[in-house]
XYZ file of C-alpha atoms in Angstrom:
601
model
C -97.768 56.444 -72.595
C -96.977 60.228 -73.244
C -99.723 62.575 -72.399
C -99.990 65.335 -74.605
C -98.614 68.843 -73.774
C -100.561 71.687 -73.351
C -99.926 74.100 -76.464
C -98.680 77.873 -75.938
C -101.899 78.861 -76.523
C -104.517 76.731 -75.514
C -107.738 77.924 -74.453
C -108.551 78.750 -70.963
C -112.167 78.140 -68.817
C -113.983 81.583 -68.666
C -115.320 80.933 -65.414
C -113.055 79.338 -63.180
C -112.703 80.583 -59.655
C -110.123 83.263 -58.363
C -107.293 82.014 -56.639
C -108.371 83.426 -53.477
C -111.309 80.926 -53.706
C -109.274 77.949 -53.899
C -107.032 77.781 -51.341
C -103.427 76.623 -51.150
C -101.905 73.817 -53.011
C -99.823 71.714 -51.432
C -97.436 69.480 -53.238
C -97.611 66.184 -51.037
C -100.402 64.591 -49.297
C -98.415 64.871 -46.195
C -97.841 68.852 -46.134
C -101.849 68.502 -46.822
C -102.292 67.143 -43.913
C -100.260 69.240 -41.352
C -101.248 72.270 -42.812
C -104.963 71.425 -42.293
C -104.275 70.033 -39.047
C -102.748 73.060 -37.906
C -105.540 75.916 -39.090
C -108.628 73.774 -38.524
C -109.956 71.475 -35.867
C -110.881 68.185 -37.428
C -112.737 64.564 -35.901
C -110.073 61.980 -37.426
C -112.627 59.099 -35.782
C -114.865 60.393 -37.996
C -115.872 58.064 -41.273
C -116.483 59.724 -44.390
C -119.910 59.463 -46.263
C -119.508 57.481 -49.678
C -120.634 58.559 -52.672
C -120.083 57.927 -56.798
C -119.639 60.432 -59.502
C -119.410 60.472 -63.274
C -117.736 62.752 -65.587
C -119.965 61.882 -69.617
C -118.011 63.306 -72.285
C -118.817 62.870 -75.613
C -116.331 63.574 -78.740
C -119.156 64.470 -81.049
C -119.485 67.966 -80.047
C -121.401 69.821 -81.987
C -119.417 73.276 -82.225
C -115.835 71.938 -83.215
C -114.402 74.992 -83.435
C -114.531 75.777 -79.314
C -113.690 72.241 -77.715
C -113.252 68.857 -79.487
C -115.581 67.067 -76.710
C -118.872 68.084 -75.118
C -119.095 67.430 -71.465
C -122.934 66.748 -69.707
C -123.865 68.212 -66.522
C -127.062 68.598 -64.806
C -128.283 71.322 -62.408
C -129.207 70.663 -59.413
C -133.146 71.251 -59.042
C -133.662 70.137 -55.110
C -131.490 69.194 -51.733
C -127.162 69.494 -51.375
C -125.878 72.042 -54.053
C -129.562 73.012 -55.020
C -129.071 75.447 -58.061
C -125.448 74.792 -59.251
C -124.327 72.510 -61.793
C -122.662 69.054 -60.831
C -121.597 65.400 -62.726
C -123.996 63.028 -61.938
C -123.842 60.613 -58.815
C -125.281 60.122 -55.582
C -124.695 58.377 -51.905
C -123.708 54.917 -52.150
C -126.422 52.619 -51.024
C -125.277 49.877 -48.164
C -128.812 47.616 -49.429
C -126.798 47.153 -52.604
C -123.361 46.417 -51.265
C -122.259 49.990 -53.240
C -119.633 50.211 -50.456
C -117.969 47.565 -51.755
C -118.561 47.455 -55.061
C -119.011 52.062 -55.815
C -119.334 51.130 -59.470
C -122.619 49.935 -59.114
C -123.792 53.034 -57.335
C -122.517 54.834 -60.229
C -124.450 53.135 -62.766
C -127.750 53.427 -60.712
C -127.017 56.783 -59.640
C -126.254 57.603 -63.885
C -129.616 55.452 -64.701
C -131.298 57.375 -62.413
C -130.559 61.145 -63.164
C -130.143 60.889 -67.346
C -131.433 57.718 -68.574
C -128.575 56.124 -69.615
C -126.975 52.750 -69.160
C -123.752 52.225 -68.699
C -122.252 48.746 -68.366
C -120.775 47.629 -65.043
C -118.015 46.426 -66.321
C -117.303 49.848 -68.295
C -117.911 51.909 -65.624
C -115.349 49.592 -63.317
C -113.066 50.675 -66.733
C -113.751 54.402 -66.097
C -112.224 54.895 -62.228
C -110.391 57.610 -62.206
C -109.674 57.619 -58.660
C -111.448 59.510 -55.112
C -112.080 63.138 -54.718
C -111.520 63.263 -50.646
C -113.588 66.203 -48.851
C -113.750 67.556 -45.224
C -114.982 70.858 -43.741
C -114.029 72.989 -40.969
C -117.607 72.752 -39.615
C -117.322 69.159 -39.652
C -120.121 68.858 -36.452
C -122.667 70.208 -39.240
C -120.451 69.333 -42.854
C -119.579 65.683 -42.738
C -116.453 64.568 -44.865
C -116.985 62.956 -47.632
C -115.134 60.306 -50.483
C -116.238 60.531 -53.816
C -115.313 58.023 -56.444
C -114.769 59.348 -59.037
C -115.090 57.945 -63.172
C -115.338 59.177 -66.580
C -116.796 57.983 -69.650
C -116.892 58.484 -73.085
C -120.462 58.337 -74.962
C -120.654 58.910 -78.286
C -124.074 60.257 -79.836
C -126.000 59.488 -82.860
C -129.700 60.005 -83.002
C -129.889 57.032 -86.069
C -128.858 54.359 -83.930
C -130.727 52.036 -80.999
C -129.813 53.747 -77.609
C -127.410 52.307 -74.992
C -125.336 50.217 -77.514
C -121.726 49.273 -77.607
C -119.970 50.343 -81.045
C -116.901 48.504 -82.293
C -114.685 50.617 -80.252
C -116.059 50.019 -76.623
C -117.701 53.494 -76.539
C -121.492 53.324 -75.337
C -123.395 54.869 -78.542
C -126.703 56.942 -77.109
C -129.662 59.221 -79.053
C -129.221 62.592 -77.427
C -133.068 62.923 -77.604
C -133.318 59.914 -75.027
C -131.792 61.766 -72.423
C -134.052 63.007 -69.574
C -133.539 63.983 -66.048
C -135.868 63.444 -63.147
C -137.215 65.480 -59.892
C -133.825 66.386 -58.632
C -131.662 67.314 -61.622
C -131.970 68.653 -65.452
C -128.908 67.746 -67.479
C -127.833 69.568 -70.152
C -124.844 69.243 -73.031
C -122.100 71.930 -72.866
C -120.507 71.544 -76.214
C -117.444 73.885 -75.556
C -115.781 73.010 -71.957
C -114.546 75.947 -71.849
C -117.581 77.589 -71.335
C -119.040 75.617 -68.556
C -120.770 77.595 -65.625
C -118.075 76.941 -63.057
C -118.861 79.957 -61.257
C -122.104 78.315 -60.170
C -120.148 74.871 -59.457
C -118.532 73.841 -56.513
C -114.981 75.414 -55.955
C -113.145 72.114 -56.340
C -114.211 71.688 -59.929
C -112.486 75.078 -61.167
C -109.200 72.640 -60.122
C -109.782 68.301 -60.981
C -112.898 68.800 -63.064
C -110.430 71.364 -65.245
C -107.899 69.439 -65.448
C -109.724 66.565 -66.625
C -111.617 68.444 -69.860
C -108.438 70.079 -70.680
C -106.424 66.415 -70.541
C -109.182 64.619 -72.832
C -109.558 67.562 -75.155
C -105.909 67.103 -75.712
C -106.511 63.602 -76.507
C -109.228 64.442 -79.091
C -107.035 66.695 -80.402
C -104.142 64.605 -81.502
C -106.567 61.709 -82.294
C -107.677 64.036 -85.212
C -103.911 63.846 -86.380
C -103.181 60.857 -85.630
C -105.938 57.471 -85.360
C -102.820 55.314 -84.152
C -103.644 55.677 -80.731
C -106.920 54.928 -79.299
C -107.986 57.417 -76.430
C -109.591 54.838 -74.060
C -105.767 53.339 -73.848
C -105.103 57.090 -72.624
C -106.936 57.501 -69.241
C -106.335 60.268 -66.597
C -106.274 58.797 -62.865
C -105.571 61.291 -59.784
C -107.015 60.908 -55.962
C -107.430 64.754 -54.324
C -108.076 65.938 -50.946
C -109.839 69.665 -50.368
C -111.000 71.069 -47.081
C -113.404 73.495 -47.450
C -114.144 76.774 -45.187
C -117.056 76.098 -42.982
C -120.638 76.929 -44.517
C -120.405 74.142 -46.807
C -122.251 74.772 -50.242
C -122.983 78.800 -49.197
C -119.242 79.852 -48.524
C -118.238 77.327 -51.509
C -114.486 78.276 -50.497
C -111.587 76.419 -50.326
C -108.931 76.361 -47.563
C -106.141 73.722 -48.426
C -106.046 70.936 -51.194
C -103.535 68.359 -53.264
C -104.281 66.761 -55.922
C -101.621 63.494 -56.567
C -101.741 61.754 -60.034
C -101.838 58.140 -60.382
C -98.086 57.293 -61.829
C -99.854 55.039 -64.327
C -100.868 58.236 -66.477
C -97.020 59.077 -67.286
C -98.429 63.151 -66.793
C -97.170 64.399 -63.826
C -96.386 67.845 -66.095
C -100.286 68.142 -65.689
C -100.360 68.863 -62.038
C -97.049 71.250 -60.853
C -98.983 69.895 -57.351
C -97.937 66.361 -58.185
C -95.301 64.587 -56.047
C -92.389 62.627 -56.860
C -93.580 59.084 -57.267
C -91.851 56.095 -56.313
C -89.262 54.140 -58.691
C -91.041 51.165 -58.286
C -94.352 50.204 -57.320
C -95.027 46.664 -56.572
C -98.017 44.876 -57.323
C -99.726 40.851 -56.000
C -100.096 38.474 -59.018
C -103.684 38.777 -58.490
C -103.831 42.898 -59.459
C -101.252 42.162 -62.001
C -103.661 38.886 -63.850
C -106.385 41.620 -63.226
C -104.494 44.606 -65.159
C -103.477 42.845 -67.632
C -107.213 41.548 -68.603
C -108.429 45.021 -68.256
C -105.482 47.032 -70.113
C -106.338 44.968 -72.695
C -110.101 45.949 -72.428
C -111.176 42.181 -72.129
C -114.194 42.154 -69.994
C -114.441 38.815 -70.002
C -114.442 37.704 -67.062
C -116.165 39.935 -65.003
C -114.649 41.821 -61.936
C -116.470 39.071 -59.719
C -115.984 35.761 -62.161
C -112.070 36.738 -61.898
C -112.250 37.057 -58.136
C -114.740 33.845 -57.615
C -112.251 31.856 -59.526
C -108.913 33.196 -57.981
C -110.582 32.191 -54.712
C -111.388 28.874 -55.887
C -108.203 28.342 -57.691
C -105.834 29.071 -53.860
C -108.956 26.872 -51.916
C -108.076 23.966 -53.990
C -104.495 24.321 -53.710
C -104.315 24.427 -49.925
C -106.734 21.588 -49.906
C -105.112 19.487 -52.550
C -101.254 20.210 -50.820
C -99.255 18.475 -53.374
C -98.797 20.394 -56.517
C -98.543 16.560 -58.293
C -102.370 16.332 -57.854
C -102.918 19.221 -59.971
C -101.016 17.686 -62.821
C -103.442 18.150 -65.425
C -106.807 20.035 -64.692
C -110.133 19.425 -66.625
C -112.722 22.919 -65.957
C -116.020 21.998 -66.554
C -118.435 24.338 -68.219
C -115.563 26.706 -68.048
C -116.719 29.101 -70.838
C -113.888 31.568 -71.345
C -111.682 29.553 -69.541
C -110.485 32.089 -66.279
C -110.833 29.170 -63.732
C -107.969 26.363 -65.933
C -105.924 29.191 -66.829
C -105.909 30.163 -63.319
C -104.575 26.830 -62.411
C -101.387 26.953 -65.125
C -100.559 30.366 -63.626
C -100.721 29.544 -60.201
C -99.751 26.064 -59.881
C -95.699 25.336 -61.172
C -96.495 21.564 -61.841
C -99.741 21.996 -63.508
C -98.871 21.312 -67.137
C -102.491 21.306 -68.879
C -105.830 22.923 -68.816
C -108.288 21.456 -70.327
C -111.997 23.031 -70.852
C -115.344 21.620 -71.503
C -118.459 23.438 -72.553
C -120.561 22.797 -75.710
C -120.699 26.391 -76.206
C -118.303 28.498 -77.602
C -117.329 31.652 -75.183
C -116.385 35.344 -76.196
C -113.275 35.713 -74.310
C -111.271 32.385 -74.535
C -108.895 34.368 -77.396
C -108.236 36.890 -74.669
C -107.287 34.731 -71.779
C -104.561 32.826 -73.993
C -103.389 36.551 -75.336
C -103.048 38.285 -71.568
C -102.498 35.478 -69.631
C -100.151 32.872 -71.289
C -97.098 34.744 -70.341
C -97.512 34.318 -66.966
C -97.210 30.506 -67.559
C -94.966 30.774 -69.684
C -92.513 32.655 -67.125
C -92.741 29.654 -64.773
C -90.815 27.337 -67.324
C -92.610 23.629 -68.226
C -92.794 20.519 -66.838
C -90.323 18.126 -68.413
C -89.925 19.282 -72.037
C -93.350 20.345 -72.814
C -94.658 24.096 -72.579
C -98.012 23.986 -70.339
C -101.125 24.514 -72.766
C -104.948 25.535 -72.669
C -107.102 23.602 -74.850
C -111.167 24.208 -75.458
C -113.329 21.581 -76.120
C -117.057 22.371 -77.213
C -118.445 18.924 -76.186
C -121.342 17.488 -74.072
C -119.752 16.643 -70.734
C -121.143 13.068 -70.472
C -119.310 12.049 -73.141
C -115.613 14.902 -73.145
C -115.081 14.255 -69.658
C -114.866 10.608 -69.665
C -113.041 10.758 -73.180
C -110.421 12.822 -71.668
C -109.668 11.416 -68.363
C -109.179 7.882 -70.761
C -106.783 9.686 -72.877
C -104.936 10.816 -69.800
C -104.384 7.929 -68.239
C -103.961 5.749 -70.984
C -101.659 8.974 -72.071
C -97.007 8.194 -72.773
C -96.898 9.689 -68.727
C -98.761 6.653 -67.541
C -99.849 9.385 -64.689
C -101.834 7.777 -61.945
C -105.342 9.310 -61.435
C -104.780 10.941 -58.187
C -102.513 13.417 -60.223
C -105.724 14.488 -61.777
C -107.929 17.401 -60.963
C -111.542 18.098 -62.077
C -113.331 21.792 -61.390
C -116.360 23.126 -61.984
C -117.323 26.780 -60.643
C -120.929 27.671 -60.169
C -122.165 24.217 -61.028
C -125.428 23.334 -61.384
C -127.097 20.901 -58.993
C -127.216 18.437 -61.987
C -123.995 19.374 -63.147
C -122.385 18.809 -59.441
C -123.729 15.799 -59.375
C -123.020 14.588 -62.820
C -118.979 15.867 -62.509
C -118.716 14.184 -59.298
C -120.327 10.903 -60.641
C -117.943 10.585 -63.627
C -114.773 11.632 -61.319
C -115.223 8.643 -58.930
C -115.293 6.514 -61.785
C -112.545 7.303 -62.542
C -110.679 7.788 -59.298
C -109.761 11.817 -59.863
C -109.601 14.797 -57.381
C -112.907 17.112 -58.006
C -113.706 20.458 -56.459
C -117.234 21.724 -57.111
C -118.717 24.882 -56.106
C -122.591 24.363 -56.314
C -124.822 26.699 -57.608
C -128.986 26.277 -58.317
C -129.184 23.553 -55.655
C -132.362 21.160 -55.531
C -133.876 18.892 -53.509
C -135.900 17.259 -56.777
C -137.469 14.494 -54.307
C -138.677 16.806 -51.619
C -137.230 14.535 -49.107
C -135.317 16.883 -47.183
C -137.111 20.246 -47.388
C -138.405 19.811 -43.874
C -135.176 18.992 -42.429
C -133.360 21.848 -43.440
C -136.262 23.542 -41.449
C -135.643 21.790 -38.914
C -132.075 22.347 -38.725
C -132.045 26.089 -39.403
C -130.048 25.261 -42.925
C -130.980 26.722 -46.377
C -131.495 23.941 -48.749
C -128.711 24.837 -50.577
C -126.078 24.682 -47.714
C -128.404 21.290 -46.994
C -127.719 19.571 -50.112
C -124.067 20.719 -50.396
C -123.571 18.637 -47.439
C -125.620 15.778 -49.151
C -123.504 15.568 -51.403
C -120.021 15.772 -49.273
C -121.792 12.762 -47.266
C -121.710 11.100 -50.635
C -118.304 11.832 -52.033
C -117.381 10.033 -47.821
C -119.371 6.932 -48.771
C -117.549 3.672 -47.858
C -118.192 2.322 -51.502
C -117.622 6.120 -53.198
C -114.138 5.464 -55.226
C -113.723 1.785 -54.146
C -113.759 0.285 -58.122
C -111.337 2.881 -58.642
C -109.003 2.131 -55.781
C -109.596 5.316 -53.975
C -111.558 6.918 -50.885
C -112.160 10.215 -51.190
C -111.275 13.042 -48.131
C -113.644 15.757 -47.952
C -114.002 18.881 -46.834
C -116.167 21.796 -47.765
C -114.423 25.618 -47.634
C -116.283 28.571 -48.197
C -114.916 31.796 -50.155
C -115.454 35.560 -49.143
C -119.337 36.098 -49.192
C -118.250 39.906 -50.237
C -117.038 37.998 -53.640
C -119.965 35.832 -53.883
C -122.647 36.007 -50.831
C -124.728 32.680 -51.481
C -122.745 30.700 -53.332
C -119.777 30.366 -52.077
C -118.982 27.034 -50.666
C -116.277 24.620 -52.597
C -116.664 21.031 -51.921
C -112.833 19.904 -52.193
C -112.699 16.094 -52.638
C -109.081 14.451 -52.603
C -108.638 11.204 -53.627
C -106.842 8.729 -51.647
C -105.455 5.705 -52.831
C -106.963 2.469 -50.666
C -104.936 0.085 -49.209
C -107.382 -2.394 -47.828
C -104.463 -4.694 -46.086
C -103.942 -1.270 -43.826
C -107.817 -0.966 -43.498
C -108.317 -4.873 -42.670
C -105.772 -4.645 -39.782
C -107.114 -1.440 -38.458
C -110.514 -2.970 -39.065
C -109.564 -6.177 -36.881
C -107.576 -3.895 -34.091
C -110.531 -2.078 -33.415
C -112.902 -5.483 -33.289
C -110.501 -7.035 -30.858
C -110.544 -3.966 -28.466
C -114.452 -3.766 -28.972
C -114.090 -7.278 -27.968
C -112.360 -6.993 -24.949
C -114.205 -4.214 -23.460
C -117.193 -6.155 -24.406
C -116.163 -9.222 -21.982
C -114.840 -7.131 -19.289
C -118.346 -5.115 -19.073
C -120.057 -8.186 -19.367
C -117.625 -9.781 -15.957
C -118.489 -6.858 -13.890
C -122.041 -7.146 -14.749
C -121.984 -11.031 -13.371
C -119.887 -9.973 -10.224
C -122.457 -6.913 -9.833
C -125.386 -10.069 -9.990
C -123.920 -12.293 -7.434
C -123.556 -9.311 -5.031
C -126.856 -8.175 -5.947
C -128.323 -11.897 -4.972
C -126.199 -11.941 -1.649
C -127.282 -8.929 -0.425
C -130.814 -9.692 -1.178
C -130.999 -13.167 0.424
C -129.529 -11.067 3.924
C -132.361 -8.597 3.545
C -134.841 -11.202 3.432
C -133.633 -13.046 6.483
C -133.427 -9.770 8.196
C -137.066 -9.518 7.363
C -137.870 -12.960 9.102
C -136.437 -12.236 12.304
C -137.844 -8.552 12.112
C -141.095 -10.061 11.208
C -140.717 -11.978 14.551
C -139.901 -9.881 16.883
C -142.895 -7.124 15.445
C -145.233 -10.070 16.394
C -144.282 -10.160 20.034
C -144.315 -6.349 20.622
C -147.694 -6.457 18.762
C -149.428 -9.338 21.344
C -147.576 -7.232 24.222
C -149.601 -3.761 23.120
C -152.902 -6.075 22.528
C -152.581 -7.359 26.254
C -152.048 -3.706 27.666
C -154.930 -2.252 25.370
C -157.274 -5.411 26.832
C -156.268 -4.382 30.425
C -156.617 -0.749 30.091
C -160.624 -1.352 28.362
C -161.674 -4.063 31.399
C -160.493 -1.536 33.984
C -162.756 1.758 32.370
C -165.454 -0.622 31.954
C -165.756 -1.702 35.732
C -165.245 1.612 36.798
C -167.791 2.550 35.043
C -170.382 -0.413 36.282
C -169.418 0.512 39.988
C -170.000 4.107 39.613
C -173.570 3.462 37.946
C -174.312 1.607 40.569
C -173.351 3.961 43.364
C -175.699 6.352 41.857
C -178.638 4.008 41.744
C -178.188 3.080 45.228
């Protein structure tokens, strides 16, 4: 991709900000750094605030003549920047996981301030990369990232708001948009007139930069309608430290702005540096890219992550590439999750999908992903291959693990897998069901899960569990039955793995079941090892306990003659006491008659 060149005499902004307002550009992120290290004192420990912010342009300007798009900005009516102009965005909010996922933020933020909708998934499209801010004051000015995107609306007061046209464009009535309490927006329809001098200093450099790149691109779009401009996007990431008094000074110290070497337009930025000769990328950002270069939104941003989790949970758990010989996706829709599996998996040979409805997508993920197969060769002579089959799953499933194994490979059925991502409780269970018939691997991630007999609702109280993560192991337990595979010659090993909640937060546990072929001679002599130790001990605690008896017997036949003699001997000493006590009474008695009678006499 070429970007187009500026022409000798292209227009220039009529309010951009003297030099002496914008500081010195540096042409490397590094020489950014020293010099600001070196004229300011700055907190490194200190984490930047997050926040989102959207560029709207529209190509349906109104005055052609000026500007061939119209740009929207809003003026700030209360709080930070109160009475200048600014895109529209806001601080990303941590209820919402916006850290993680800023695109959100930016469509709530966009909702929020004009009225209109944009679609995730077309915002995620619009990144154009992070505007990165810090302030000499930084005790009172805290820094600040900024993510930044841009989208392209077009208008048309005859058609229903917040639409998608043909072209991937969001198609909006002008009327329809409002602002609210803290901003009024307002369409500039030449960019070249915007009121930068009552915008921050850092937008007389990117925001520039930006209008001027996409007005180039409507430009030679009017020549030429063999390029589409949403193929052409401008991505840059740019630091700026500001002087201290933050929105009152509005003056610029130091700053770099560094282009994103996808955009093929360094000549836009003399500040650019010299990029690397080759940048390497996973497999995972390159499946990724090529779904969204393509602009095929289908999967999402989190389907194609839940899935590429799945996909490397079953692999570790599986081992052997063999058992992923041929993979059946149920309810697989588009398809992501068994196309996954031929990309990632060398031996895997064919994907197979069932879902009685027919997907939007399916046509991309064969277009955008089949070379990546393809580029891993084929088992035997056969290419690998993605099939669809829009079928009721009682009745595909069992159809196509016959033809399988009744198949010319003759494979055996442990070299079959069975998936199905975000599953149903009924759906788990059915899948699960129908693979043990049939003696296959299954992985299942659960999703809507039910206790429909109520039996177990207080239990998971009891045990602190949701009833989701209760059933899940419910029905692990079952897939570990002793009978669970047995017609099939199998036993199942089970284990239950959990993705990253920041991909999916609830439900996100697999339940990986590998079948095991049985061998029941193994299990009868391991069965009859274990009696005869059980055996064993069983006699030897039961001989100790008869020894411990007779002891027990001995020592209470001595106790008891002990007793006798003791008995004895008490007796004596008893009859001795009784004699002194009888001795001691007659004497105080006779005293007592003599000295009466002394007194009477």
């Amino acid at each position: 991709m070429i970007l187009p060149q500026p022409k000798d005499q292209a227009p220039s902004f009529l309010h951009v900000l003297p030099p002496s307002r914008l500081g010195r550009s540096h042409t490397s992120l590094e020489s950014y750094d020293i010099a600001v290290r070196q004229t300011a004192t700055r907190n490194e420990s200190q984490v930047p605030t997050e926040f989102s912010l959207v560029v709207l342009l529209s190509p349906n300007s109104r005055q052609r003549q000026k500007s061939n798009i119209s740009v929207l900005l809003g003026k700030k009516l209360r709080g930070f920047g109160k009475g200048f102009y600014n895109c529209f965005g806001g601080k990303l909010e941590k209820s919402n996981d916006e850290h993680q996922y800023p695109s959100r933020g930016a469509v709530r933020e966009v909702q929020e301030e004009t009225g209109i909708y944009i679609p995730l998934e077309l915002m995620e499209d619009g990144l154009v990369g992070t505007l990165n801010f810090t302030f000499d004051d930084w005790e009172v000015n805290k820094s600040m990232k900024v993510y930044l995107y841009c989208i392209v609306v077009s208008l048309s007061s005859e058609c229903e708001n917040n639409t998608l046209n043909p072209g991937g464009a969001i198609v909006i009535d002008p009327e329809s948009i409002r602002g609210c309490d803290e901003i009024e927006p307002a369409w500039f329809d030449n960019i070249f007139d915007i009121p930068l001098q009552q915008m921050f200093a850092d937008d007389s450099l990117w925001l520039t930069m930006l209008l001027s790149y996409y007005n180039q691109v409507f430009e030679s779009r009017k020549s030429s309608t063999a390029q589409h401009p949403d193929k052409r996007k401008l991505k840059f990431d740019a630091w700026f430290h500001f002087e201290a008094g933050g929105a009152e000074s509005n003056q610029i110290m130091d700053h770099h702005i560094q282009m994103n070497r996808s955009n093929e337009a360094t000549t836009l930025c003399s500040a650019s540096p010299p990029m690397p000769s080759e940048v390497k990328f996973t497999l995972e950002q390159r499946l990724f890219h090529a779904l969204h270069s393509n602009h095929i939104h289908s999967p999402s941003i989190k389907e194609f992550k839940e899935n590429y989790a799945m996909v490397n949970a079953v692999r570790r758990h599986m081992g052997e590439e063999k058992r992923m010989q041929y993979v059946i996706d149920v309810a697989g829709g588009h398809g992501a999750l068994a196309a996954l599996f031929l990309a990632l998996t060398k031996k895997c040979h064919s994907a197979i999908v069932i879902d009685p409805a027919v997907v939007k997508g399916k046509e991309g993920i064969q277009k955008v992903w089949s070379p990546f197969w393809n580029t891993k060769g084929s088992v035997g002579s056969r290419p690998k291959q993605l099939k669809y089959r829009h079928e009721c799953l009682r009745t595909a499933l069992r159809d196509e693990l016959q033809s399988i194994l009744n198949g010319n490979d003759k494979p055996k059925s442990t070299d079959i897998l069975v998936v199905a991502c975000h599953a149903c409780q009924h759906l788990t269970d059915e899948t699960m069901k129908i693979a043990t018939e049939f003696g296959v691997n299954v992985a299942c991630m659960p999703c809507c899960q039910k206790d429909h007999d109520g039996w177990w609702k207080r239990s998971a109280k009891d045990f602190g569990l949701s009833i989701g993560a209760l059933v899940d192991l419910l029905s692990a337990g079952k897939m570990m039955a002793c009978e669970t595979g047995a017609k099939s010659g199998v036993k199942y090993q089970v284990k239950i793995k959990m993705i990253d909640e920041k991909i999916s937060p609830l439900q996100n546990r697999i339940i990986l079941c590998k079948a095991i072929e049985r061998n029941d001679k193994v299990k009868d002599v391991k069965t009859q090892v274990a009696h005869d130790k059980l055996t064993k001990a069983y006699r030897r605690a039961h001989r100790q306990g008869a020894a411990n008896d007779q002891t027990d017997r001995s020592q209470n036949d001595a106790e008891r003659h002990h007793g006798i003699s003791h008995n004895k001997s008490g007796a004596a000493d008893r009859h001795h006491l009784l004699y002194l006590l009888s001795g001691i009474v007659i004497g105080m008695v006779l005293t007592l008659t003599l000295t009466t009678k002394s007194r009477n006499h």
